[in-house]
Short mmCIF file of C-alpha atoms and ligand atoms in Angstrom, two decimals:
data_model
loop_
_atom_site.label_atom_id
_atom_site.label_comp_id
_atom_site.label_asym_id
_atom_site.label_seq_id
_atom_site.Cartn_x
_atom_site.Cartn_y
_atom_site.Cartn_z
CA UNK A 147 0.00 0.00 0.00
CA UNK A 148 1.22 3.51 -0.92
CA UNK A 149 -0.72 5.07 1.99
CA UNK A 150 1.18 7.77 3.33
CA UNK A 151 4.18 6.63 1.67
CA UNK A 152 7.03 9.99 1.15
CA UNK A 153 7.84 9.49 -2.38
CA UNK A 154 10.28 12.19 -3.90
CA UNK A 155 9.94 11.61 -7.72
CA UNK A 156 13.00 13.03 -9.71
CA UNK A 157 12.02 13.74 -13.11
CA UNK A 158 14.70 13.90 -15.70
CA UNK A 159 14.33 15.14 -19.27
CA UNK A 160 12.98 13.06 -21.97
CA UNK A 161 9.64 13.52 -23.78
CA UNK A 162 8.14 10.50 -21.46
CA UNK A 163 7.89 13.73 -18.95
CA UNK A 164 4.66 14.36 -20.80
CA UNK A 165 3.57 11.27 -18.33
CA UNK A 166 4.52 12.78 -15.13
CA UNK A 167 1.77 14.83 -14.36
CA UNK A 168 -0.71 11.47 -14.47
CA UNK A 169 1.79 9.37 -12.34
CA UNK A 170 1.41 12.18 -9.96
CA UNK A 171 -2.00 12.15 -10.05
CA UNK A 172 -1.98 8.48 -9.62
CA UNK A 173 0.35 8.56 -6.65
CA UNK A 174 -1.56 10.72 -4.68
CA UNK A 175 -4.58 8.98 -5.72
CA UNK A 176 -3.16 5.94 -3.98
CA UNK A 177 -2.56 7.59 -1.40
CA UNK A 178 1.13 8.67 -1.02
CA UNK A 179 2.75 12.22 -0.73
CA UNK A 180 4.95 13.02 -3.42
CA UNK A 181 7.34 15.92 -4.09
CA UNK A 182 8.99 16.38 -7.25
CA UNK A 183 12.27 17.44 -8.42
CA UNK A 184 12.70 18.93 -11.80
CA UNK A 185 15.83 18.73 -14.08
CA UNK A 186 16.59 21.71 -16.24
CA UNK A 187 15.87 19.41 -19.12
CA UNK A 188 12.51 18.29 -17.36
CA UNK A 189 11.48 21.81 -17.48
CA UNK A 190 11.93 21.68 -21.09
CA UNK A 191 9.00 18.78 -21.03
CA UNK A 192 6.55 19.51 -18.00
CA UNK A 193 6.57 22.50 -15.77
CA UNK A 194 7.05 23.21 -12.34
CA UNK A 195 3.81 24.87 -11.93
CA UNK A 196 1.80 21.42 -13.05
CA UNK A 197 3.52 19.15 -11.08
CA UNK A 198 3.66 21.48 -7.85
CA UNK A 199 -0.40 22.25 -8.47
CA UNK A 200 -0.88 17.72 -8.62
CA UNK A 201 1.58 17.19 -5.63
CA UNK A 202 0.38 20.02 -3.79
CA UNK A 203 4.02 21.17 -2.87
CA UNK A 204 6.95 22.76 -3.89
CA UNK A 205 8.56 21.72 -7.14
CA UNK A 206 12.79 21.59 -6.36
CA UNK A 207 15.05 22.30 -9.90
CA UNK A 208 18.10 24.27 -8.38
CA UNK A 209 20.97 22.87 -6.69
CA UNK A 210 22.02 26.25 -5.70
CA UNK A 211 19.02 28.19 -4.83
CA UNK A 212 19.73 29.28 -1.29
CA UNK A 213 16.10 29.70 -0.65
CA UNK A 214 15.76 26.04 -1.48
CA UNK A 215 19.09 25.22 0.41
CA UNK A 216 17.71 27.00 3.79
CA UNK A 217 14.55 25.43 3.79
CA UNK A 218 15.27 22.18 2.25
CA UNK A 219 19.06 20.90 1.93
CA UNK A 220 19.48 18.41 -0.77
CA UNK A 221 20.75 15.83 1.61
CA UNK A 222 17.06 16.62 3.61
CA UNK A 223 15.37 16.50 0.43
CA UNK A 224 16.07 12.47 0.24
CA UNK A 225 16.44 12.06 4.41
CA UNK A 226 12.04 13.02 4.44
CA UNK A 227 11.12 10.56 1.89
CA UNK A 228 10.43 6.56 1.63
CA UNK A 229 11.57 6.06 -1.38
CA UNK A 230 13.07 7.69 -4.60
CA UNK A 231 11.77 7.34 -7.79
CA UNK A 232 13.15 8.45 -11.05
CA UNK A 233 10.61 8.96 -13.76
CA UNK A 234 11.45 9.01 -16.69
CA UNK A 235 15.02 8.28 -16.38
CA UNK A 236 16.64 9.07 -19.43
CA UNK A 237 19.74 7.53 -20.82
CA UNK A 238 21.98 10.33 -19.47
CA UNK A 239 20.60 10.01 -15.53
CA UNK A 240 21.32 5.93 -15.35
CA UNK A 241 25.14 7.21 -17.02
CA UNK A 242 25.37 9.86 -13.98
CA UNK A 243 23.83 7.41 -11.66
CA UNK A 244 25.67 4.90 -12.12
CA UNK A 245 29.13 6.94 -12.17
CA UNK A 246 28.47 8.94 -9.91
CA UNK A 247 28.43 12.13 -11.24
CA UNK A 248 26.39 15.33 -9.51
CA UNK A 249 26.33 18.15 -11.13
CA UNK A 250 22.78 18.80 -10.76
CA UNK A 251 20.28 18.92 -7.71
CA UNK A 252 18.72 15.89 -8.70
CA UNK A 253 21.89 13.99 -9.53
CA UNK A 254 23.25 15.41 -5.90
CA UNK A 255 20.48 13.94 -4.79
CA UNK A 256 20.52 10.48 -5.98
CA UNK A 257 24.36 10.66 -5.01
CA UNK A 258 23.50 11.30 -1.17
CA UNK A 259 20.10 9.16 -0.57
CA UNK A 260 20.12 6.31 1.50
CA UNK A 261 16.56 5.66 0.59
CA UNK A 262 15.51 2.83 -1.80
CA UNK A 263 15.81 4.20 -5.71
CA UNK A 264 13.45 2.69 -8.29
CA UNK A 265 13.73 4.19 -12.09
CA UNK A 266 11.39 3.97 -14.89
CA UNK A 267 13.70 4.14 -17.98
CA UNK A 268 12.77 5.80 -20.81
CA UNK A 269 14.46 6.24 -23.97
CA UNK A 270 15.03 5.73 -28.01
CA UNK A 271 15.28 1.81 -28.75
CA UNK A 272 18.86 2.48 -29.69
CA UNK A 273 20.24 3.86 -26.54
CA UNK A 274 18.67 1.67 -24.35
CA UNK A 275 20.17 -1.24 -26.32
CA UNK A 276 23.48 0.56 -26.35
CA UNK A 277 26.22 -1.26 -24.44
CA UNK A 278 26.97 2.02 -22.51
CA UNK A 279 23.74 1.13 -21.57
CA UNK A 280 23.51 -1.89 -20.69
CA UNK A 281 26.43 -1.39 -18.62
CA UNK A 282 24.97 1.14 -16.76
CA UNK A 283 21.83 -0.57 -15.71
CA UNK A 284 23.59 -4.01 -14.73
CA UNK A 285 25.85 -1.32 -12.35
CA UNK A 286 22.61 0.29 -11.04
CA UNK A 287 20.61 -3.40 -10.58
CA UNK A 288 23.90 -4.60 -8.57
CA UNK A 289 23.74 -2.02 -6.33
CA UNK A 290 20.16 -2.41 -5.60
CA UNK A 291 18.25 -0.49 -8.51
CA UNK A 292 14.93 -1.25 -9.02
CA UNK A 293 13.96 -1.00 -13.06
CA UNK A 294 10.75 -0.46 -14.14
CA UNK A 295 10.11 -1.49 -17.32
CA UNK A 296 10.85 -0.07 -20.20
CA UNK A 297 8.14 -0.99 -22.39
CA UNK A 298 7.56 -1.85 -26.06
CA UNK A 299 6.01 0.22 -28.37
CA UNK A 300 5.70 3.32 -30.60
CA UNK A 301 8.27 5.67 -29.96
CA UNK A 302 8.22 9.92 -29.97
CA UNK A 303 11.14 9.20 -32.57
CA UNK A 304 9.11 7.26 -34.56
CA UNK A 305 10.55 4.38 -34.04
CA UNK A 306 9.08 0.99 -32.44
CA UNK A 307 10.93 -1.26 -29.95
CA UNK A 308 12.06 -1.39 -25.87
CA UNK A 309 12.69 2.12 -24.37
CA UNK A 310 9.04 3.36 -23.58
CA UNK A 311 8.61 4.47 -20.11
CA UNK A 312 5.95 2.17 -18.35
CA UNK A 313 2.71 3.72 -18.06
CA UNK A 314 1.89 5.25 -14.72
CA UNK A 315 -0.50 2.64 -13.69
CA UNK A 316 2.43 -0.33 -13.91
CA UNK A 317 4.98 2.30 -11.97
CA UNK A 318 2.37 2.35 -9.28
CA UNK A 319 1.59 -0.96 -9.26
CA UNK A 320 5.54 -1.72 -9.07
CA UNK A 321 5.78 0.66 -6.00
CA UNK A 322 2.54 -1.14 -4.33
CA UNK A 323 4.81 -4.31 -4.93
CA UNK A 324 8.07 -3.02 -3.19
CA UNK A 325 6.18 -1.13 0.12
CA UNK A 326 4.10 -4.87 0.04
CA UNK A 327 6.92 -6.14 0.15
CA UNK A 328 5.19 -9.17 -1.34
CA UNK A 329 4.03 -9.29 -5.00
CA UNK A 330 0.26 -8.47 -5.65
CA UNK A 331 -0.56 -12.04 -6.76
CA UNK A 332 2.08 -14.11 -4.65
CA UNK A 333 -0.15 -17.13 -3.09
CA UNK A 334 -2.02 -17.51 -6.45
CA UNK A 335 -1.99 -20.10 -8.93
CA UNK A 336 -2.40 -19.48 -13.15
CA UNK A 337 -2.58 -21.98 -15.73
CA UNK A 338 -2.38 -19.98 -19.05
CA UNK A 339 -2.31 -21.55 -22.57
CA UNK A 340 -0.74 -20.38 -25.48
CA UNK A 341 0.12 -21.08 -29.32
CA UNK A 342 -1.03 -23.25 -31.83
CA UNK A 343 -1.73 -26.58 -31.68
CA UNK A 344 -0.58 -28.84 -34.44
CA UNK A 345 -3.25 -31.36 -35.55
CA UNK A 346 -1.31 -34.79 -36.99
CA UNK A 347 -2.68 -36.09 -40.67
CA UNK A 348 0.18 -38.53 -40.32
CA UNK A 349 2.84 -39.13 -38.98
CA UNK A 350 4.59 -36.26 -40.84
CA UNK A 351 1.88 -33.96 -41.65
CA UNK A 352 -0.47 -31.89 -39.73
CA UNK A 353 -2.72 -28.89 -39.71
CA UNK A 354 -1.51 -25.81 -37.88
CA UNK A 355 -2.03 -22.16 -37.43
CA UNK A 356 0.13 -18.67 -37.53
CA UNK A 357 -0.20 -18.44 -33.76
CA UNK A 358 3.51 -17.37 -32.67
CA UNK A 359 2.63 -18.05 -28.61
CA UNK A 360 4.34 -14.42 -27.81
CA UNK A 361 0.94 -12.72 -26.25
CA UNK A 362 0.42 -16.14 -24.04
CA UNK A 363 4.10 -16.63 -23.03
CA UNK A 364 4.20 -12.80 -21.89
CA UNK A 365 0.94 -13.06 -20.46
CA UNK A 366 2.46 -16.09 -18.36
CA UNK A 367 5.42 -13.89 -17.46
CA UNK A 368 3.42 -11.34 -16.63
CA UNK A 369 1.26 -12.96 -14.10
CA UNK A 370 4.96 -14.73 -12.73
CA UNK A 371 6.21 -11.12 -12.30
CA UNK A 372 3.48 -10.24 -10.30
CA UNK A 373 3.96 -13.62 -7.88
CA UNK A 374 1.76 -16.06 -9.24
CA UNK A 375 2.78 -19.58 -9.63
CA UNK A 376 2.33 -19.81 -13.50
CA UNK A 377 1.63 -23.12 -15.38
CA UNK A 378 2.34 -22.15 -18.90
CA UNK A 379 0.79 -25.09 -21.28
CA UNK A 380 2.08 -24.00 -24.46
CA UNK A 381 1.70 -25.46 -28.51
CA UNK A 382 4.51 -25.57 -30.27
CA UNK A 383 6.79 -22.43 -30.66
CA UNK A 384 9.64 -20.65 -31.40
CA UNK A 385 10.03 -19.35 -28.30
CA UNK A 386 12.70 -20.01 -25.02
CA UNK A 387 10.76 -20.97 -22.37
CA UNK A 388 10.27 -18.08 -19.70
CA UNK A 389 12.27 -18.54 -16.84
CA UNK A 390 10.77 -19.34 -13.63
CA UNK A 391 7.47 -20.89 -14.77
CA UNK A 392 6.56 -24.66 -15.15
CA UNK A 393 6.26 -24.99 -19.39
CA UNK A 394 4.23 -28.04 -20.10
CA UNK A 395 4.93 -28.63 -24.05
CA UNK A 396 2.41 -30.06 -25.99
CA UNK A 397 1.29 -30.93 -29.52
CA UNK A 398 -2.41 -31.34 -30.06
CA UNK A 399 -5.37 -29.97 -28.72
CA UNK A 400 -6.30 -32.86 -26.57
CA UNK A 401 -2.76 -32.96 -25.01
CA UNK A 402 -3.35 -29.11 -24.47
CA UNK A 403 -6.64 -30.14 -22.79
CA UNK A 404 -4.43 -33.33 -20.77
CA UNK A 405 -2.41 -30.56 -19.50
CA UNK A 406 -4.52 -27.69 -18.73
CA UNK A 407 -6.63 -30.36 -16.44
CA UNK A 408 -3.48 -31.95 -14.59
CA UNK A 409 -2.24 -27.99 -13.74
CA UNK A 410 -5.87 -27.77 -12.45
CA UNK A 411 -6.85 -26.58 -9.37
CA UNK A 412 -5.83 -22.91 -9.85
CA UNK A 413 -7.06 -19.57 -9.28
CA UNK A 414 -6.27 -17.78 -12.58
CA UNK A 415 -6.69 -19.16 -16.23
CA UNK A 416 -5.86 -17.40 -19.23
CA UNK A 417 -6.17 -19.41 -22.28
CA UNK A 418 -4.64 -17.06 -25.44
CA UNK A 419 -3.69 -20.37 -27.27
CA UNK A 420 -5.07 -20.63 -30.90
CA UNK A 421 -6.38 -24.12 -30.48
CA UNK A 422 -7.65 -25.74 -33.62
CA UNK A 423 -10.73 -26.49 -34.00
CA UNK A 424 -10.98 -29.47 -35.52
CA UNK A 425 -8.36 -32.54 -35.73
CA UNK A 426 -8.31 -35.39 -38.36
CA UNK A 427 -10.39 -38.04 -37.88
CA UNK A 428 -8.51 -41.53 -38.46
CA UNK A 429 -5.00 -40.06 -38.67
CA UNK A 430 -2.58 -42.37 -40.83
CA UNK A 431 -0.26 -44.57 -38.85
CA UNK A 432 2.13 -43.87 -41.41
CA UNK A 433 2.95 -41.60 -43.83
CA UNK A 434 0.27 -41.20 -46.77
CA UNK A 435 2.26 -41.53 -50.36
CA UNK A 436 0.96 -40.19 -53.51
CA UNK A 437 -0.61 -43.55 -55.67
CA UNK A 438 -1.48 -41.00 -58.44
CA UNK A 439 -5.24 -42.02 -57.81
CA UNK A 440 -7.34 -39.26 -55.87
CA UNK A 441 -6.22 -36.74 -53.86
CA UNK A 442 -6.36 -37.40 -49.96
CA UNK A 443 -9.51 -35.98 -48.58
CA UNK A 444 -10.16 -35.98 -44.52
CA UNK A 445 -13.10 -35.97 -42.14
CA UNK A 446 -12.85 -33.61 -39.31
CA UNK A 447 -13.65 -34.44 -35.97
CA UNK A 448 -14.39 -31.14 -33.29
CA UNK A 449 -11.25 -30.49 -30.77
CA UNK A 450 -12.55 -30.09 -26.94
CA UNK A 451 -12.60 -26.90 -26.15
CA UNK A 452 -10.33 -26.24 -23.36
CA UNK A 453 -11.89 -22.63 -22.74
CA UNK A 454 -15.64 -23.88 -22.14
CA UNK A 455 -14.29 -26.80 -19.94
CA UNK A 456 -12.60 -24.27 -17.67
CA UNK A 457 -15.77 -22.09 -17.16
CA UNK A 458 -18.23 -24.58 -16.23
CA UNK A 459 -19.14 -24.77 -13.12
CA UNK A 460 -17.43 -27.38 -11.14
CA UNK A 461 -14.57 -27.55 -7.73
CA UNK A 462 -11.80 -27.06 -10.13
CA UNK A 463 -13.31 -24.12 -12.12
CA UNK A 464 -10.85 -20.91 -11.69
CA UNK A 465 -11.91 -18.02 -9.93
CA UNK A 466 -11.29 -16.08 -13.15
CA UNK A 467 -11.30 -17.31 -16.34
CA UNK A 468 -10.21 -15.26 -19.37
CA UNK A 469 -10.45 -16.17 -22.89
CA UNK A 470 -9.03 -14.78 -26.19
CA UNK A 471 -11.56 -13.72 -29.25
CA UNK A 472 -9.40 -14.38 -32.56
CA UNK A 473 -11.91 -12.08 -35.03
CA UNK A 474 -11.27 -10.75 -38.51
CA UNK A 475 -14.81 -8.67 -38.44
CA UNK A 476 -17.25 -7.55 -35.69
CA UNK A 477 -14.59 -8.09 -32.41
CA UNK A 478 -16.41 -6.84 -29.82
CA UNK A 479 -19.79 -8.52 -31.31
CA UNK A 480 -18.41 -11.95 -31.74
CA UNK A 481 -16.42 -11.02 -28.33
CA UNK A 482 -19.33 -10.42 -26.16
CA UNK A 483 -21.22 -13.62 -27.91
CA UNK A 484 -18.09 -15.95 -27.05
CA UNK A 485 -18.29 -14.92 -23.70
CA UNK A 486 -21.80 -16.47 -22.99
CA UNK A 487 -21.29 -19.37 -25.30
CA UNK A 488 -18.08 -20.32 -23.27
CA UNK A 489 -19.32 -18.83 -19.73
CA UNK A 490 -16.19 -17.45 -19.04
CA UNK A 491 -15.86 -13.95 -16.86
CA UNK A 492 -13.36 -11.96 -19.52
CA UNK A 493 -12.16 -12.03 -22.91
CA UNK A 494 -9.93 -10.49 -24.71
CA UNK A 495 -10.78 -9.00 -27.87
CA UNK A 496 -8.06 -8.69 -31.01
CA UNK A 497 -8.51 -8.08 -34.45
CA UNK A 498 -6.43 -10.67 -36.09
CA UNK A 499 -7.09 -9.68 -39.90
CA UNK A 500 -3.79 -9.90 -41.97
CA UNK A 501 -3.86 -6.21 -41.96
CA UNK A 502 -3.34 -5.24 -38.51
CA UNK A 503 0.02 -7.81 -38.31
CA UNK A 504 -1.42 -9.55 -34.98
CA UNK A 505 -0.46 -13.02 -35.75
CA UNK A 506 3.38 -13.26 -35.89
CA UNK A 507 3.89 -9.42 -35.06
CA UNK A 508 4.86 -7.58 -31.62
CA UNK A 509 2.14 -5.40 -30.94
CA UNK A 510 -1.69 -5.93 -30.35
CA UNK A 511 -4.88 -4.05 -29.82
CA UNK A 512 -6.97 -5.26 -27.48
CA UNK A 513 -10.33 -4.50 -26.11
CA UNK A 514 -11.23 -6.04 -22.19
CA UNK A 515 -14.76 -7.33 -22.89
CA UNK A 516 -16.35 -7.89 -19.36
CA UNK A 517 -19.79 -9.55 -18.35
CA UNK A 518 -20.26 -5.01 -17.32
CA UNK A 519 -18.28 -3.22 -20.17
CA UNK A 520 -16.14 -3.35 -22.34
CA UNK A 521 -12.81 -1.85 -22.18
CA UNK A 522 -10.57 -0.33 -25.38
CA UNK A 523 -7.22 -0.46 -24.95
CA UNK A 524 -4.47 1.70 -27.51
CA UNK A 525 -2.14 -0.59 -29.21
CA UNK A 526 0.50 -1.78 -27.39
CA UNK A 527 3.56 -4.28 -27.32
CA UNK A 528 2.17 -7.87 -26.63
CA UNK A 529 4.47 -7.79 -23.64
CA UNK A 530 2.41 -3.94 -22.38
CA UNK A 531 -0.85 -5.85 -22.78
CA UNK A 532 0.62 -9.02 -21.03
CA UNK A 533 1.34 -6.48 -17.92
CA UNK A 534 -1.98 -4.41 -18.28
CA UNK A 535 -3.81 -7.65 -17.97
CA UNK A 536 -1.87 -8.98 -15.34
CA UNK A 537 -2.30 -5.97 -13.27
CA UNK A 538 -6.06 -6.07 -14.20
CA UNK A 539 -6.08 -10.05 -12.90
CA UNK A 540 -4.24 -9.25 -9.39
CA UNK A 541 -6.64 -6.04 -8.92
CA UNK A 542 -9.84 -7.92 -9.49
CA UNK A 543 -8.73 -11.16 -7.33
CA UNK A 544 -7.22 -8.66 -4.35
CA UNK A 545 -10.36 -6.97 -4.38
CA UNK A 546 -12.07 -10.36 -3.99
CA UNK A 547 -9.84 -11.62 -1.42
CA UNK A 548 -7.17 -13.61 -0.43
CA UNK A 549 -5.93 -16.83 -2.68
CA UNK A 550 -8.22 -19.99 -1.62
CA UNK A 551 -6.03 -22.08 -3.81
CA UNK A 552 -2.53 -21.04 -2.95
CA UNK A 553 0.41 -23.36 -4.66
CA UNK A 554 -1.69 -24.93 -7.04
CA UNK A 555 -0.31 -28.20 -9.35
CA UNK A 556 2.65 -27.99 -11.00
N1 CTP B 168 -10.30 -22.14 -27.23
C1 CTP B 168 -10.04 -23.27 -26.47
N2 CTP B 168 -10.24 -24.50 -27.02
C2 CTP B 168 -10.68 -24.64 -28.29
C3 CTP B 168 -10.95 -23.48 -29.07
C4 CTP B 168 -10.73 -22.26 -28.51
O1 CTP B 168 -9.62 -23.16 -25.34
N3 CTP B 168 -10.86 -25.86 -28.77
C5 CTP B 168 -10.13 -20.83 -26.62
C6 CTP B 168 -9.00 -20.00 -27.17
O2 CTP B 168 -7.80 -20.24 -26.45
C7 CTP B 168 -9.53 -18.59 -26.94
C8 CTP B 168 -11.03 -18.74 -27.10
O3 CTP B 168 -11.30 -20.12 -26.88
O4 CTP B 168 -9.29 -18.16 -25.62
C9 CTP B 168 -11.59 -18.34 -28.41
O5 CTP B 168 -10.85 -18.91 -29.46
P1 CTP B 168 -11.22 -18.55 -30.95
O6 CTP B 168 -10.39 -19.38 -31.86
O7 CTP B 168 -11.25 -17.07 -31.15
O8 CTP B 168 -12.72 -18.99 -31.00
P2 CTP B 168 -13.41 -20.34 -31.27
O9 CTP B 168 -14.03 -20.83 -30.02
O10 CTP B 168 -12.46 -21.28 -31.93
O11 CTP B 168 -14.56 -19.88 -32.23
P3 CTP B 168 -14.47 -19.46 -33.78
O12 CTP B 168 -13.29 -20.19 -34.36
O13 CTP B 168 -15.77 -19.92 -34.31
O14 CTP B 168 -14.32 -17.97 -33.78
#
């Protein structure tokens, strides 16, 4: 909890400054007492007249401003707060950070605290891949630097990739986390599914889809960020598996279903795997040659449908269930219609059309379709929605309660 919780929030100058009013606003919504400290770059971004009006205090930029000095010595400055949190912290505050440098008040500052520091980098794609960079951060995290974020996405510079500062709600949501000192959803248990699953013809063939598995596996990285014990049941991919999380591999739907069940009971399921529909009836034991008579046709037979299972009502059925809605037309219309067919509590919407890159790509645009509303969210990095949701999950299940079902089956 951030309730009455000091936090003096150093704001450095890149254009993510434009975001500094609304953490602010969020901060004190939650309850803490913030005071800000303004870089001469920052002032080029947001002034000190916003963020003093939002904090409801004075806004420090001058090292050397005796007025500031008498009342409020930069060492004091860090001494009367909980925690310091640098947002956005560009490329050149990590550099001075981690070197050492102060040649400003807020680099002073971050010389002489004693008090916990947390950053939210924010920066073009480039520099925060830059081995200066890197170097930097690794420094910072070794000496007890908290990161938060950066996310993916569209950048000021035009450019798309790692380097946008987390939104407000996730920098929040990371300082609930640290003054918890527990994570929102430790004690929890998610099973979340993700990919394609690959339907065998024979023994060398199958039918498959252009699911890539990156929304599920950051969904399921996500939710084991936040604390939860993750069961990730995944279709084939190309992807590592994420560290920390039990990855049960599978191949067709029914061993998707086989797995889902054995990682059941748990509190939270997310199923964003593209599960095919329909399998082969009578696969071929072995592999079907060309006889130069007629071409192979195939009955289908319907997969299970791992989603529906979930939501029926039962001792095993999650306390939240959330479902993907794979559309090409109408999303929030077939959305809202999958949602009572399949009696789960939330789906996601996304517009997979070939136009909008969704299969396969990085970013996704997703709209929260609830049993009350429906929520539109901007396009985002699979990895921003992953956390968005994930925060969504551990607010609606802490607002609930506690875990019932803490542990869960591996
Ligand atoms: N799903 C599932 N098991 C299936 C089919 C789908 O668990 N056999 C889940 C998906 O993981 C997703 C949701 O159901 O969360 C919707 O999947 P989608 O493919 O969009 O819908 P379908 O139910 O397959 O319906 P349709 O193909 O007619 O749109």
């Amino acid at each position: 909890m951030l309730n009455g919780k000091r936090v003096l929030l150093i704001v450095t100058g890149g254009i993510a400054a434009y975001k500094t009013p609304e953490l602010v606003r969020q901060l004190i919504k939650a309850g803490a007492h913030v005071r800000c400290v303004l870089t001469k770059a920052g002032e080029q971004f947001v002034t000190p007249l916003t963020l003093s009006s939002l904090s409801g205090d004075k806004v420090y930029t001058d090292l050397f401003s005796l007025t500031d000095e008498h009342d409020m010595g930069h060492i004091n400055l860090s001494r009367e707060a909980d925690i310091v949190l640098v947002a956005p912290a560009t490329a050149n505050a990590l550099a001075k950070m981690a070197h050492g440098i102060a040649d400003d008040l807020a680099t002073t500052l971050l010389l002489a605290t004693d008090k916990p520091v947390l950053t939210a980098p924010a920066m073009n794609v480039r520099m925060w891949e830059h081995a200066a960079t890197r170097d930097n951060v690794k420094l910072l995290q070794a000496r007890g630097v908290t990161m938060i974020g950066p996310d993916e996405g569209d950048m000021a510079c035009g450019e798309w990739g790692e380097g946008r500062m987390s939104e407000p709600e996730d920098i929040v949501l990371a300082l609930n986390a640290f003054f918890d000192g527990e994570a929102p959803l430790k004690g929890f248990s998610a099973v979340v599914t993700s990919g394609p699953t690959h339907e065998a013809i024979d023994p060398v063939r199958y039918i498959a889809n252009r699911s890539s598995g990156k929304q599920g596996h950051a969904i399921a990285e996500a939710l084991n960020e936040l604390g939860a014990h993750v069961t990730l049941v995944s279709g084939p991919v190309d992807l590592a598996d994420p560290q920390g999380i039990t990855v049960k591999r599978v191949e067709s739907a029914r061993d998707m279903k086989a797995a889902v069940d054995r990682a059941l009971p748990a509190d939270i399921a997310v199923c964003a795997a593209a599960v095919a529909d329909w399998r082969v009836a009578g696969e071929a034991e072995q592999k079907m040659k060309k006889d130069g008579s007629a071409t192979p046709s195939f009955e289908t037979i319907e997969n299970p449908d791992i989603l529906a299972g979930l939501s029926a009502p039962g001792p095993n059925r999650p306390r939240l269930v959330v479902g993907f809605a794979a559309e090409t037309e109408s999303v929030i219309e077939h959305a809202r219609a999958k949602l009572a067919k399949k009696g789960c509590d939330w789906i996601c919407a996304n517009d997979v059309s070939p136009a909008t890159g969704t299969f396969g790509g990085d970013a996704n645009t997703v709209h929260l379709v609830t049993r009350t509303g429906v929520e539109d969210w901007p396009t985002q990095s699979k990895r921003a929605v992953a956390r968005k949701l994930a925060a969504r999950i551990a607010a609606h299940l802490n607002a609930e309660g506690t875990a019932t079902k803490p542990g869960g089956a591996g």
